Amino acid sequence: MMASTIFRSIQNHPLLLYPTALFRRKNGVFYCTMKSTEAQTATQEKQKPQIKNPPRTQTKTSDKFSKDYEAVIGIETHVQLNTLTKAFCGCPYNYGSPPNTSVCPICMGLPGALPVLNSKVIELAVKVGLALNSKLSLNSKFDRKQYFYPDLPKGYQISQFDIPIASGGYIDLDLPVEFGGGHRRFGITRVHMEEDAGKLLHSENESYSQEITASPLPKYCTTFYCIELYSSLLSRIYIVVFTFNQVDLNRAGVPLLEIVSEPDMRTGIEAAEYAAELQRLVRYLGVSNGNMQEGSLRCDVNVSIRPIGQAQFGTKVEIKNLNSFSSVSRAIDFEISRQVLLHSQGQGDQITQETRLWEEGAQKTVTMRKKEGLADYRYFPEPDLPGVILTKEYVNSIRDSLPELPEVKRRRYEKMGLSMQDILFLANDVNVAEFFDATIAKGADVKLAANWIMGDIAAYMKNEKLTINEIKLIPQELAELIASIKGGTISGKIGKEILFELLAKGGTVKGLIKEKDLVQIVDPVEIEKIVDKVLSENPKQLEQYRGGKTKLQGYFAGQVMKLSKGKANPGLLNKILLEKLNAQS
Amino acid sequence: MGSKALLMLKGVSSMAPKNQIFNFNCKSSRSSNSSFSFSKVVFNHDKNNKGRRCSATTTQSSLEPPDVSHLAETARISLTPNEVEEFAPKIQQVIDWFGQLQDVDLHSIEPSIRADTEDSNLRDDIPETFENRESMIAAVPSYEEPYIKVPKVLNKE
């Protein structure tokens, strides 16, 4: 669909077409889109797949030097708050709504519209600030950050500049066992409130980029529609365009928290775990769904390297387009290798302050834009909004309402005697943790509850693609099941059968045991009867056993279990069976 | 023209000498001295090495003349040389006026970050659908259901 738009625009302006070779950016008159360059690179790579190995050689070469350098990593995270309405207007926000349906004069930036702050935004910001052990500003304000981009209808973003709602603080986390484990504390610089921009949609099929190019100014100059809409004085902007982009303003004005870390991380894993812990935190707090794919949690990382022992930071590079924790980790490790390699080749000065994009397909970072020459946002206090005043009572009431946070939960589980692997699994998902807590609150054995949840229940959830809140099993019944096995009412094997019944259909352990007559047979007389029956039905095997083939004990045990429909108590069964087998020999 | 000047005004702060920033609040500008105060906070936000470092502690009446061409560029408008010449003195007037304000002795005044902080004016988180969406969408100059069409983005060099 976008392709046809492009095609039409080419037809309409045949004079715009020049061979790419003639197109040099240094002219200064031309503007080139980032996306089109990307498409070009991707195409070139497809054509020459045989030169796709340089990253590996790079890692090899730099390995020798990497031990002499350390990386310094800081992360800026944008968390989309799960309010019902936008930050400054009553438009509802639902991810996936039809484009441009949730808009009003305020979030479209129409003249004369005035923003009014959603009180929920403050509440959620305070929650996060407290959870990050930050110092809250009882008196803060909003500022305007001015920049021009088609997804920003007002021409400025309402943000917080010099006085963020929260500053300082830290976050604690435990590294996964498979990465060596260990506890880490990373500093938080600040947390501030701001609004999101709209969505600018780039076309998927931009194959035109190799043929098409821009025309010189000002002949084919096109006006900047989006902004022209709101301010006629911008109609003389000198911009050269290839074709059109599409804008969806549903997301414009949606509240965000920007969380800035201290440059405390040293490896890709540490950075990814920091991001994962932030996700855990916002989910525990219920302030955001923290979904990276939907863009509800977005990470931009800053990476620099320096010789070990040097206090001064190296030149930092920002990486964007990180859509998962593993891409955070891999992008950083790639970038560290790239920078180490440049240093090792004596080309450290080639590391420039720039923004690079992580290309998931190629598993590498590429230049997006060099240091924006004069990015002057011309911040000034937002005149349309009053200051943000918090009272101590308000902050205290929110502090009192905070749930148990991931770090506290992990330390509590540790004291219960669970292994770190179990702790990280259970505390990773707040719903799983709540299920576990509810199960042990009903008196279930801690280790057994952990094993059931991490084993059969987790496997079932994975197979059926269900969350723990969607399964029919409730914590009380898991506790009952564990107690029934432990108390000998049912065997472990029957317990498993009951579990899958409970997971899929619900019901109670007691009800199922009764309904299916699953109570374990612990009466020796009854077991003896079954054993006798099995022995008399298998005279040949009995003869063989008594002739020395004692391995057949297992066969008999299986037959007895089968006849009892799995209900015979295994201990009693074996004891009685052995007695009978060896009795008349 | 009125709105154009307003936009320029936003740009004024960017041309102020490096150590100053103006906190202008719409309400307070012409009222009594006591309700108006300059921020004495030293701004140190330097996220990407590009944030400006500013402070308003100095009182300095002679301010640099405006670089109108640069201002126009930051506001993304193009001006003819005639217009540059025409606007320069007008903007200078505004700057001079701030220069006067800079002379006010504020050493005994408690800094405030906003002038109007008595009314917090918050909104409950209750969705409200704007009823006249159709006419807003109809006013978009280039719209192709369901998207607003904009020229392809542009990386300025």
XYZ file of C-alpha atoms in Angstrom:
742
model
C 0.000 0.000 0.000
C 2.862 2.330 0.854
C 4.638 1.164 -2.206
C 1.841 2.396 -4.410
C 1.948 5.779 -2.713
C 5.610 5.983 -3.442
C 5.059 4.941 -6.983
C 2.439 7.603 -7.461
C 4.684 10.274 -6.095
C 7.369 9.201 -8.481
C 4.986 9.436 -11.369
C 3.855 12.845 -10.295
C 7.375 14.179 -10.156
C 9.376 12.453 -12.813
C 11.973 15.197 -12.591
C 12.811 14.140 -9.089
C 14.576 11.080 -10.341
C 18.313 11.141 -10.556
C 20.805 8.324 -10.439
C 21.851 7.721 -6.883
C 25.465 8.312 -7.744
C 24.759 11.956 -8.332
C 23.301 12.355 -4.932
C 25.813 13.529 -2.377
C 24.644 14.591 1.027
C 27.477 16.998 1.614
C 25.793 19.411 -0.704
C 23.806 20.561 2.235
C 20.801 21.173 0.069
C 19.637 17.613 0.192
C 17.921 15.815 2.919
C 18.058 12.138 3.151
C 15.914 9.944 5.273
C 17.444 7.578 7.702
C 15.049 4.807 6.746
C 15.933 4.869 3.110
C 19.608 4.476 3.826
C 18.759 1.527 5.991
C 16.758 -0.128 3.263
C 19.691 0.326 0.973
C 22.102 -1.332 3.334
C 19.771 -4.233 3.847
C 19.438 -4.764 0.116
C 23.141 -4.601 -0.447
C 23.679 -7.218 2.172
C 21.176 -9.520 0.585
C 22.996 -9.254 -2.696
C 26.356 -10.135 -1.204
C 25.775 -12.655 1.515
C 29.322 -13.958 1.303
C 30.735 -10.957 3.143
C 28.490 -11.425 6.122
C 31.094 -12.575 8.597
C 33.019 -9.513 9.712
C 31.414 -9.323 13.180
C 33.009 -12.627 14.143
C 36.495 -11.645 13.070
C 35.989 -8.404 14.884
C 35.196 -10.168 18.132
C 38.207 -12.414 17.738
C 40.646 -9.608 17.164
C 39.271 -7.510 19.978
C 39.219 -10.336 22.497
C 42.924 -9.911 23.035
C 42.418 -6.276 23.950
C 39.068 -6.464 25.668
C 40.611 -7.416 29.000
C 42.423 -4.080 29.062
C 39.216 -2.100 28.732
C 36.051 -1.757 30.703
C 32.713 -0.622 29.401
C 30.627 2.064 31.048
C 26.924 1.696 30.383
C 24.002 3.912 31.320
C 20.393 3.395 30.334
C 17.479 5.708 29.680
C 14.187 3.881 29.963
C 10.785 5.144 28.912
C 7.922 3.489 30.705
C 4.415 4.004 29.416
C 2.022 4.437 32.309
C -1.148 2.374 32.242
C -3.547 5.196 32.959
C -6.980 5.007 31.355
C -6.557 8.429 29.779
C -3.691 10.454 28.331
C -1.508 12.743 30.442
C -3.124 16.066 29.615
C -6.511 15.231 28.077
C -9.316 12.753 28.656
C -8.724 10.734 25.489
C -8.745 7.040 26.340
C -5.640 5.112 25.348
C -5.853 1.496 24.284
C -2.995 -0.150 22.463
C -4.100 -1.272 19.031
C -7.068 1.103 18.621
C -7.755 2.124 15.012
C -5.360 4.959 14.071
C -6.305 8.531 14.907
C -9.463 7.598 16.765
C -8.395 8.588 20.248
C -7.612 12.222 19.617
C -8.848 15.632 20.695
C -7.751 19.242 20.248
C -5.318 18.959 23.174
C -3.326 15.945 22.012
C -3.551 17.063 18.379
C -2.036 20.358 19.439
C -4.772 22.576 18.038
C -4.448 26.265 18.861
C -6.106 27.361 22.060
C -6.356 23.936 23.625
C -5.081 23.760 27.191
C -3.593 20.720 28.921
C -4.889 19.564 32.318
C -2.743 17.039 34.167
C -4.148 13.601 34.953
C -3.754 13.097 38.719
C -3.040 9.404 38.161
C 0.217 10.305 36.391
C 1.541 11.918 39.562
C 0.432 8.975 41.670
C 2.222 6.463 39.443
C 5.349 8.630 39.211
C 5.481 8.872 43.006
C 5.102 5.094 43.274
C 8.038 4.524 40.949
C 10.106 7.215 42.656
C 9.565 5.612 46.052
C 10.209 2.106 44.731
C 13.522 3.308 43.270
C 14.528 4.801 46.630
C 14.627 8.247 45.025
C 14.235 11.623 46.623
C 10.905 13.143 45.610
C 10.606 16.810 44.736
C 7.601 18.047 46.651
C 7.625 21.000 44.320
C 8.334 20.315 40.664
C 7.048 21.565 37.314
C 6.675 20.784 33.662
C 8.810 22.281 30.918
C 8.535 22.530 27.175
C 11.115 20.727 25.099
C 10.988 22.099 21.583
C 11.842 20.092 18.527
C 10.342 19.489 15.132
C 9.174 16.098 14.062
C 5.939 15.064 12.338
C 4.787 12.857 15.197
C 4.908 15.774 17.616
C 1.871 17.894 16.801
C 2.521 20.810 19.145
C 6.122 21.317 18.075
C 7.163 20.708 21.676
C 6.967 17.921 24.170
C 5.723 18.591 27.669
C 8.438 17.140 29.878
C 10.375 17.915 33.041
C 13.779 19.502 32.719
C 15.717 20.881 35.651
C 13.442 19.715 38.460
C 12.332 16.115 37.915
C 9.693 14.635 40.210
C 12.268 12.190 41.608
C 16.051 12.185 41.686
C 18.757 9.909 43.019
C 18.030 6.382 44.184
C 19.006 2.888 43.227
C 17.707 -0.499 42.161
C 18.870 -3.889 43.465
C 18.910 -7.073 41.460
C 20.270 -10.615 41.387
C 22.049 -11.752 38.243
C 20.823 -15.094 36.871
C 22.721 -18.138 38.063
C 23.640 -19.111 34.499
C 25.501 -15.808 34.116
C 27.498 -16.338 37.248
C 24.947 -14.910 39.665
C 25.708 -12.159 42.147
C 23.870 -9.218 43.638
C 24.101 -5.773 42.033
C 22.986 -2.288 42.975
C 22.722 0.249 40.148
C 22.200 3.959 40.767
C 19.240 5.932 39.453
C 19.899 9.504 38.352
C 16.357 10.735 37.939
C 12.756 9.944 37.110
C 10.620 12.452 35.283
C 7.155 12.671 33.766
C 6.554 13.490 30.133
C 4.187 12.838 27.255
C 4.715 10.433 24.382
C 4.718 11.487 20.740
C 2.511 9.957 18.065
C 3.570 7.087 15.883
C 5.341 7.726 12.630
C 4.904 4.769 10.345
C 7.691 3.881 7.977
C 6.819 1.858 4.967
C 8.116 -1.684 4.877
C 8.986 -1.836 1.211
C 11.260 1.055 0.516
C 13.096 -0.521 -2.362
C 12.826 2.745 -4.205
C 15.684 4.199 -2.243
C 18.288 3.140 -4.755
C 16.662 4.831 -7.676
C 15.023 7.843 -6.245
C 16.660 10.963 -4.967
C 15.785 14.438 -3.934
C 15.650 17.554 -5.994
C 17.495 20.752 -5.237
C 15.713 23.476 -3.354
C 13.366 25.193 -3.628
C 11.652 24.086 -6.758
C 10.075 20.919 -5.483
C 9.879 21.981 -1.918
C 6.937 20.445 -0.158
C 5.330 21.939 2.830
C 5.497 20.278 6.173
C 1.856 19.337 6.436
C 1.660 18.167 9.956
C 2.943 21.361 11.435
C 1.423 23.596 8.840
C -1.868 22.374 10.125
C -1.295 24.152 13.386
C 0.752 27.117 12.458
C 0.713 28.768 9.128
C 4.026 30.415 9.766
C 5.789 27.163 9.377
C 4.670 26.767 5.823
C 7.922 28.067 4.489
C 10.049 25.338 5.950
C 12.596 24.162 3.485
C 12.304 20.451 3.354
C 12.841 18.093 0.529
C 10.880 14.905 0.673
C 10.791 11.698 -1.245
C 7.311 10.633 -0.383
C 4.921 10.453 2.527
C 4.957 8.985 5.957
C 1.873 8.144 7.928
C 1.128 9.503 11.359
C -1.109 8.007 14.010
C -1.703 10.390 16.904
C -3.394 7.915 19.257
C -0.189 7.681 21.273
C 0.441 11.440 21.305
C 0.054 12.666 24.856
C 0.173 9.272 26.536
C 2.014 9.592 29.869
C 5.568 8.291 30.183
C 8.130 8.110 32.919
C 11.701 8.525 31.823
C 14.020 6.693 34.190
C 17.699 7.555 33.822
C 20.298 5.263 35.373
C 23.743 6.140 36.604
C 26.496 4.797 34.308
C 26.940 1.832 36.635
C 26.615 -1.142 34.306
C 29.712 -2.814 32.891
C 28.402 -5.622 30.666
C 25.530 -6.346 28.317
C 24.132 -8.853 30.798
C 24.125 -6.324 33.632
C 22.326 -3.822 31.422
C 19.750 -6.358 30.274
C 19.150 -7.419 33.869
C 18.756 -3.803 34.920
C 16.070 -3.400 32.258
C 14.422 -6.672 33.295
C 14.381 -5.558 36.931
C 12.764 -2.256 35.939
C 10.133 -4.224 34.054
C 9.551 -6.396 37.108
C 9.327 -3.303 39.288
C 6.733 -1.490 37.169
C 4.690 -4.693 36.882
C 4.810 -5.325 40.638
C 3.746 -1.712 41.164
C 1.020 -2.033 38.546
C 2.051 1.235 36.897
C 2.722 -0.208 33.431
C 2.420 -3.456 31.531
C 6.143 -3.091 30.760
C 5.681 -4.752 27.391
C 8.748 -4.168 25.205
C 7.156 -5.415 21.979
C 4.305 -2.945 22.311
C 6.807 -0.226 23.176
C 5.500 0.228 26.709
C 9.079 -0.137 27.935
C 11.762 1.330 25.714
C 15.477 1.326 26.450
C 18.137 3.576 24.985
C 21.596 2.648 26.155
C 24.778 4.700 26.298
C 28.010 2.781 25.907
C 31.590 3.935 26.199
C 34.810 2.132 26.969
C 37.939 3.206 28.803
C 41.239 1.584 29.724
C 40.877 -0.187 33.057
C 42.015 2.118 35.820
C 41.134 5.316 33.993
C 38.612 7.465 35.829
C 37.593 9.574 32.871
C 34.811 8.266 30.626
C 35.419 7.516 26.955
C 33.287 8.913 24.142
C 29.795 7.536 24.512
C 27.606 6.121 21.816
C 23.851 5.867 22.158
C 22.067 2.758 20.878
C 18.396 2.739 19.981
C 15.930 0.200 18.613
C 16.316 -2.350 21.382
C 13.126 -4.379 21.507
C 14.015 -7.136 23.924
C 16.323 -7.764 26.845
C 18.473 -10.035 24.748
C 18.873 -7.331 22.108
C 19.946 -4.929 24.882
C 22.591 -7.404 25.942
C 23.769 -8.338 22.447
C 23.774 -4.785 21.115
C 25.939 -3.650 24.019
C 28.368 -6.533 23.662
C 28.623 -5.844 19.947
C 29.214 -2.154 20.582
C 31.864 -2.857 23.209
C 33.704 -5.135 20.775
C 33.440 -2.528 18.038
C 34.897 0.168 20.248
C 37.622 -2.084 21.661
C 38.587 -3.058 18.117
C 38.892 0.581 17.092
C 41.091 1.259 20.123
C 43.236 -1.777 19.417
C 43.816 -0.535 15.897
C 44.843 2.852 17.195
C 41.664 4.335 15.826
C 40.080 5.257 19.134
C 39.460 8.720 17.771
C 37.050 7.181 15.271
C 34.594 6.603 18.079
C 32.382 9.628 17.850
C 29.444 10.709 19.899
C 26.558 9.442 17.839
C 23.308 7.549 17.870
C 23.497 4.030 16.473
C 20.700 1.651 15.640
C 20.678 -2.011 16.594
C 19.901 -4.122 13.554
C 18.364 -7.313 14.821
C 18.706 -9.092 11.483
C 22.390 -8.330 10.974
C 23.167 -8.427 14.717
C 25.116 -5.206 14.588
C 24.864 -1.518 15.311
C 24.899 1.035 12.515
C 25.157 4.801 12.523
C 21.775 6.478 12.706
C 22.884 10.064 13.157
C 26.107 11.727 14.150
C 26.133 14.080 17.117
C 23.289 16.467 16.484
C 25.224 19.671 15.994
C 23.138 22.078 17.978
C 20.288 20.186 19.512
C 18.946 23.153 21.390
C 15.621 22.180 22.891
C 15.075 25.671 24.277
C 13.502 24.355 27.444
C 11.357 26.734 29.408
C 8.667 26.228 32.063
C 5.368 25.098 30.551
C 3.160 28.170 30.950
C -0.065 26.223 30.426
C 0.404 24.080 33.524
C 0.748 24.946 37.180
C 3.537 23.470 39.290
C 3.311 19.958 40.639
C 2.947 20.075 44.401
C 3.106 16.977 46.560
C 2.285 16.970 50.241
C 4.140 14.766 52.683
C 0.832 13.144 53.659
C 0.156 12.247 50.049
C 3.613 10.729 49.600
C 3.276 8.797 52.853
C -0.108 7.391 51.906
C 1.351 6.117 48.641
C 4.378 4.707 50.437
C 2.041 2.805 52.735
C 0.150 1.374 49.772
C 3.216 -0.006 47.983
C 3.201 -3.766 47.433
C 6.113 -6.014 48.369
C 8.766 -5.220 45.751
C 10.830 -7.789 43.820
C 14.005 -7.287 45.840
C 12.225 -7.669 49.172
C 10.414 -10.727 47.874
C 13.650 -12.353 46.731
C 15.296 -11.768 50.080
C 12.252 -13.262 51.834
C 12.333 -16.344 49.598
C 16.038 -16.650 50.280
C 15.336 -16.760 54.008
C 12.781 -19.512 53.390
C 15.650 -21.633 52.123
C 14.851 -21.646 48.403
C 17.722 -21.818 45.914
C 18.571 -18.721 43.863
C 17.320 -20.432 40.724
C 13.935 -21.059 42.370
C 13.862 -17.540 43.802
C 14.502 -15.889 40.445
C 11.893 -18.027 38.731
C 9.173 -17.415 41.303
C 9.842 -13.706 41.806
C 10.212 -12.969 38.098
C 6.488 -12.775 37.444
C 4.435 -10.987 40.068
C 1.449 -13.228 39.379
C 3.484 -16.401 39.792
C 4.933 -14.985 43.004
C 1.456 -14.207 44.286
C 0.288 -17.729 43.417
C 3.251 -19.182 45.257
C 2.700 -16.920 48.264
C -0.983 -17.854 48.390
C -0.126 -21.563 48.181
C 2.307 -21.467 51.077
C -0.089 -19.251 53.015
C -2.435 -22.264 52.914
C 0.228 -24.249 54.679
C 1.911 -25.972 51.749
C 5.502 -27.096 52.041
C 7.705 -24.341 50.547
C 10.039 -26.493 48.494
C 7.267 -28.804 47.259
C 5.108 -25.830 46.241
C 8.058 -24.334 44.363
C 8.722 -27.623 42.597
C 5.119 -28.095 41.470
C 4.891 -24.509 40.188
C 8.237 -24.570 38.411
C 7.727 -28.074 37.063
C 4.375 -29.403 35.878
C 2.419 -26.159 36.280
C 4.974 -24.057 34.373
C 5.179 -26.721 31.650
C 1.399 -26.795 31.310
C 1.230 -22.983 31.098
C 3.910 -23.002 28.433
C 2.222 -25.709 26.354
C -1.209 -24.177 26.581
C 0.123 -20.612 26.289
C -1.659 -19.584 29.451
C -0.717 -17.261 32.276
C -0.925 -18.437 35.848
C -4.080 -16.373 36.276
C -5.741 -18.241 33.419
C -5.295 -21.773 34.681
C -8.179 -23.373 36.573
C -6.017 -24.506 39.466
C -6.209 -22.266 42.498
C -3.499 -21.952 45.175
C -5.716 -23.496 47.832
C -6.088 -26.709 45.793
C -2.363 -26.884 45.067
C -1.786 -26.700 48.805
C -4.421 -29.420 49.317
C -2.793 -31.597 46.665
C 0.621 -31.276 48.248
C -0.837 -32.093 51.656
C -2.725 -35.104 50.275
C 0.446 -36.577 48.835
C 2.505 -35.761 51.866
C -0.163 -37.249 54.144
C -0.330 -40.433 52.080
C -3.952 -40.065 50.949
C -2.864 -40.272 47.332
C 0.327 -41.379 45.624
C 2.597 -38.922 43.819
C 1.603 -40.481 40.536
C -2.107 -40.007 41.189
C -1.252 -36.526 42.411
C 0.097 -35.660 38.988
C -3.049 -36.942 37.314
C -5.177 -34.859 39.631
C -2.998 -31.836 38.983
C -3.591 -31.939 35.235
C -7.304 -32.385 35.833
C -7.296 -29.359 38.132
C -5.234 -27.284 35.696
C -7.585 -27.936 32.807
C -10.970 -28.232 34.455
C -10.679 -26.902 37.953
C -12.497 -28.536 40.843
C -11.178 -29.624 44.209
C -8.647 -32.254 45.165
C -11.076 -33.842 47.608
C -13.859 -33.881 45.048
C -11.663 -35.516 42.400
C -10.319 -38.131 44.781
C -13.861 -39.033 45.755
C -15.328 -38.848 42.281
C -12.652 -41.026 40.746
C -12.127 -43.215 43.762
C -8.460 -42.375 43.859
C -7.748 -42.738 47.547
C -4.543 -44.608 48.024
C -4.937 -48.162 49.247
C -3.055 -48.361 52.497
C -4.894 -51.352 53.910
C -2.371 -54.289 53.877
C -5.175 -56.828 53.639
C -6.543 -55.251 50.501
C -3.099 -55.003 48.928
C -2.409 -58.597 49.843
C -5.584 -59.627 47.992
C -4.415 -57.905 44.850
C -0.945 -59.389 45.140
C -2.417 -62.850 45.505
C -4.556 -62.293 42.459
C -1.597 -61.184 40.365
C 0.558 -64.121 41.492
C -2.138 -66.637 40.703
C -2.720 -65.104 37.275
C 0.979 -65.283 36.388
C 2.177 -68.768 37.337
C 4.887 -68.833 34.646
C 6.533 -65.656 35.764
C 6.247 -66.737 39.381
C 8.093 -69.937 38.527
C 10.806 -68.004 36.717
C 11.167 -65.626 39.664
C 11.529 -68.437 42.079
C 13.984 -70.021 39.684
C 16.280 -67.050 40.259
C 15.009 -64.416 37.829
C 14.425 -61.898 40.643
C 14.310 -58.999 38.202
C 10.706 -60.006 37.629
C 9.782 -58.301 40.886
C 9.314 -55.116 38.921
C 6.935 -56.849 36.566
C 4.779 -58.062 39.431
C 4.811 -54.671 41.108
C 3.640 -53.139 37.828
C 0.835 -55.646 37.512
C -0.326 -55.005 41.058
C -0.230 -51.242 40.514
C -2.173 -51.688 37.300
C -4.833 -53.800 38.950
C -5.176 -51.285 41.793
C -5.514 -48.503 39.213
C -2.394 -46.916 40.614
C -3.876 -46.575 44.048
C -1.791 -49.115 45.949
C 0.685 -47.549 48.333
C 4.041 -48.346 46.679
C 5.889 -49.001 49.936
C 3.320 -51.419 51.260
C 2.951 -53.021 47.863
C 6.634 -53.841 47.565
C 6.862 -55.071 51.102
C 3.906 -57.451 50.761
C 4.924 -58.524 47.258
C 8.430 -59.467 48.363
C 7.104 -61.429 51.298
C 4.732 -63.360 49.026
C 7.298 -63.923 46.281
C 9.887 -65.285 48.667
C 7.458 -67.059 50.992
C 7.277 -70.580 49.504
C 10.635 -70.822 47.896
C 2.929 38.508 12.622
C 1.821 38.544 16.211
C 2.188 34.835 16.546
C 5.455 34.909 14.701
C 6.904 37.293 17.247
C 5.681 35.056 19.994
C 7.508 32.167 18.532
C 10.625 34.238 18.269
C 10.285 35.078 21.887
C 10.590 31.417 22.718
C 13.832 31.486 20.889
C 15.156 34.412 22.823
C 16.300 32.364 25.748
C 18.538 30.342 23.534
C 20.525 33.390 22.602
C 21.009 34.664 26.058
C 24.544 34.585 27.359
C 25.433 31.120 28.519
C 24.980 31.718 32.179
C 21.451 32.968 32.155
C 17.985 31.728 31.730
C 14.692 33.485 31.864
C 11.766 32.018 33.654
C 8.913 33.908 32.203
C 5.519 33.036 33.481
C 2.492 34.333 31.726
C 0.723 35.601 34.804
C 3.464 37.292 36.649
C 5.131 39.403 34.045
C 3.547 42.748 34.734
C 2.319 42.307 38.257
C 4.039 43.216 41.470
C 7.663 42.488 42.068
C 6.980 40.069 44.851
C 5.080 37.580 42.748
C 7.771 37.467 40.135
C 11.056 35.874 40.751
C 13.866 34.522 38.742
C 15.005 31.073 39.368
C 18.209 31.029 41.323
C 18.662 27.393 40.780
C 21.788 26.434 38.945
C 20.703 24.120 36.174
C 23.028 21.303 35.764
C 21.065 18.897 33.696
C 23.436 17.578 31.123
C 21.909 14.374 29.925
C 23.656 14.035 26.615
C 26.244 16.682 26.929
C 23.897 18.870 25.038
C 21.692 20.207 27.763
C 22.465 23.791 28.472
C 24.048 24.770 31.701
C 22.328 27.813 32.958
C 21.946 29.779 36.077
C 20.134 32.946 36.841
C 22.126 34.133 39.754
C 23.882 36.872 37.895
C 22.237 40.185 37.360
C 23.478 41.585 34.149
C 21.766 44.272 32.171
C 23.713 44.265 28.940
C 22.577 41.292 26.917
C 23.930 40.151 23.594
C 22.080 41.327 20.526
C 19.925 38.705 18.840
C 21.204 36.517 16.052
C 17.965 36.579 14.091
C 19.118 34.145 11.432
C 19.980 31.553 14.038
C 16.690 32.157 15.820
C 14.787 31.643 12.610
C 16.596 28.396 12.036
C 15.803 26.997 15.451
C 12.151 27.896 14.834
C 12.343 26.253 11.396
C 11.228 29.345 9.510
C 12.995 31.030 6.663
C 13.322 34.779 6.650
C 14.349 37.101 3.872
C 17.287 39.421 4.611
C 14.764 42.251 4.787
C 12.793 40.443 7.402
C 15.914 39.712 9.408
C 16.688 43.395 9.401
C 13.136 44.269 10.317
C 12.861 41.850 13.219
C 16.242 42.421 14.813
C 15.387 45.693 16.575
C 12.015 44.369 17.682
C 13.539 41.347 19.296
C 16.236 43.570 20.755
C 13.470 45.505 22.492
C 12.193 42.358 24.133
C 15.678 41.419 25.218
C 16.270 44.865 26.625
C 13.112 44.474 28.611
C 14.453 41.268 30.115
C 17.648 43.140 30.747
C 15.659 45.518 32.921
C 14.164 42.636 34.828
C 17.618 41.230 35.336
C 18.520 44.400 37.212
C 15.936 43.801 39.887
C 17.668 42.940 43.128
C 16.432 39.503 44.151
C 19.001 38.587 46.749
C 16.477 38.646 49.560
C 13.777 36.811 47.617
C 13.118 33.121 48.039
C 13.396 31.407 44.637
C 10.229 29.880 43.278
C 9.980 27.507 40.368
C 6.524 28.570 39.293
C 4.604 31.749 39.942
C 1.159 30.201 40.199
C 1.335 27.233 42.483
C -1.639 27.733 44.750
C -4.111 25.840 42.532
C -2.996 22.397 41.440
C -5.902 21.906 39.004
C -5.706 18.186 38.384
C -8.023 15.902 36.457
C -9.352 12.478 37.396
C -8.330 9.574 35.183
C -11.741 9.218 33.561
C -11.945 8.688 29.791
C -13.894 11.210 27.772
C -14.225 10.891 24.041
C -13.959 14.108 22.099
C -17.207 14.394 20.159
C -16.116 16.505 17.244
C -13.339 14.316 15.969
C -14.716 14.307 12.423
C -14.271 18.022 11.962
C -10.739 17.898 13.357
C -9.823 15.145 10.955
C -11.548 17.013 8.143
C -9.282 19.975 8.828
C -6.119 17.940 8.384
C -4.632 19.151 5.096
C -3.435 15.755 4.001
C -5.293 12.779 5.322
C -5.600 9.330 3.894
C -7.825 7.126 5.994
C -6.858 6.280 8.641
C -3.558 8.185 8.702
C -2.397 11.752 8.613
C -0.021 12.044 5.704
C 3.214 13.888 6.284
C 6.265 14.348 4.115
C 8.858 11.720 4.677
C 11.274 12.634 7.408
C 14.069 14.578 6.730
C 17.365 14.491 8.412
C 18.651 17.982 8.561
C 22.335 18.468 8.044
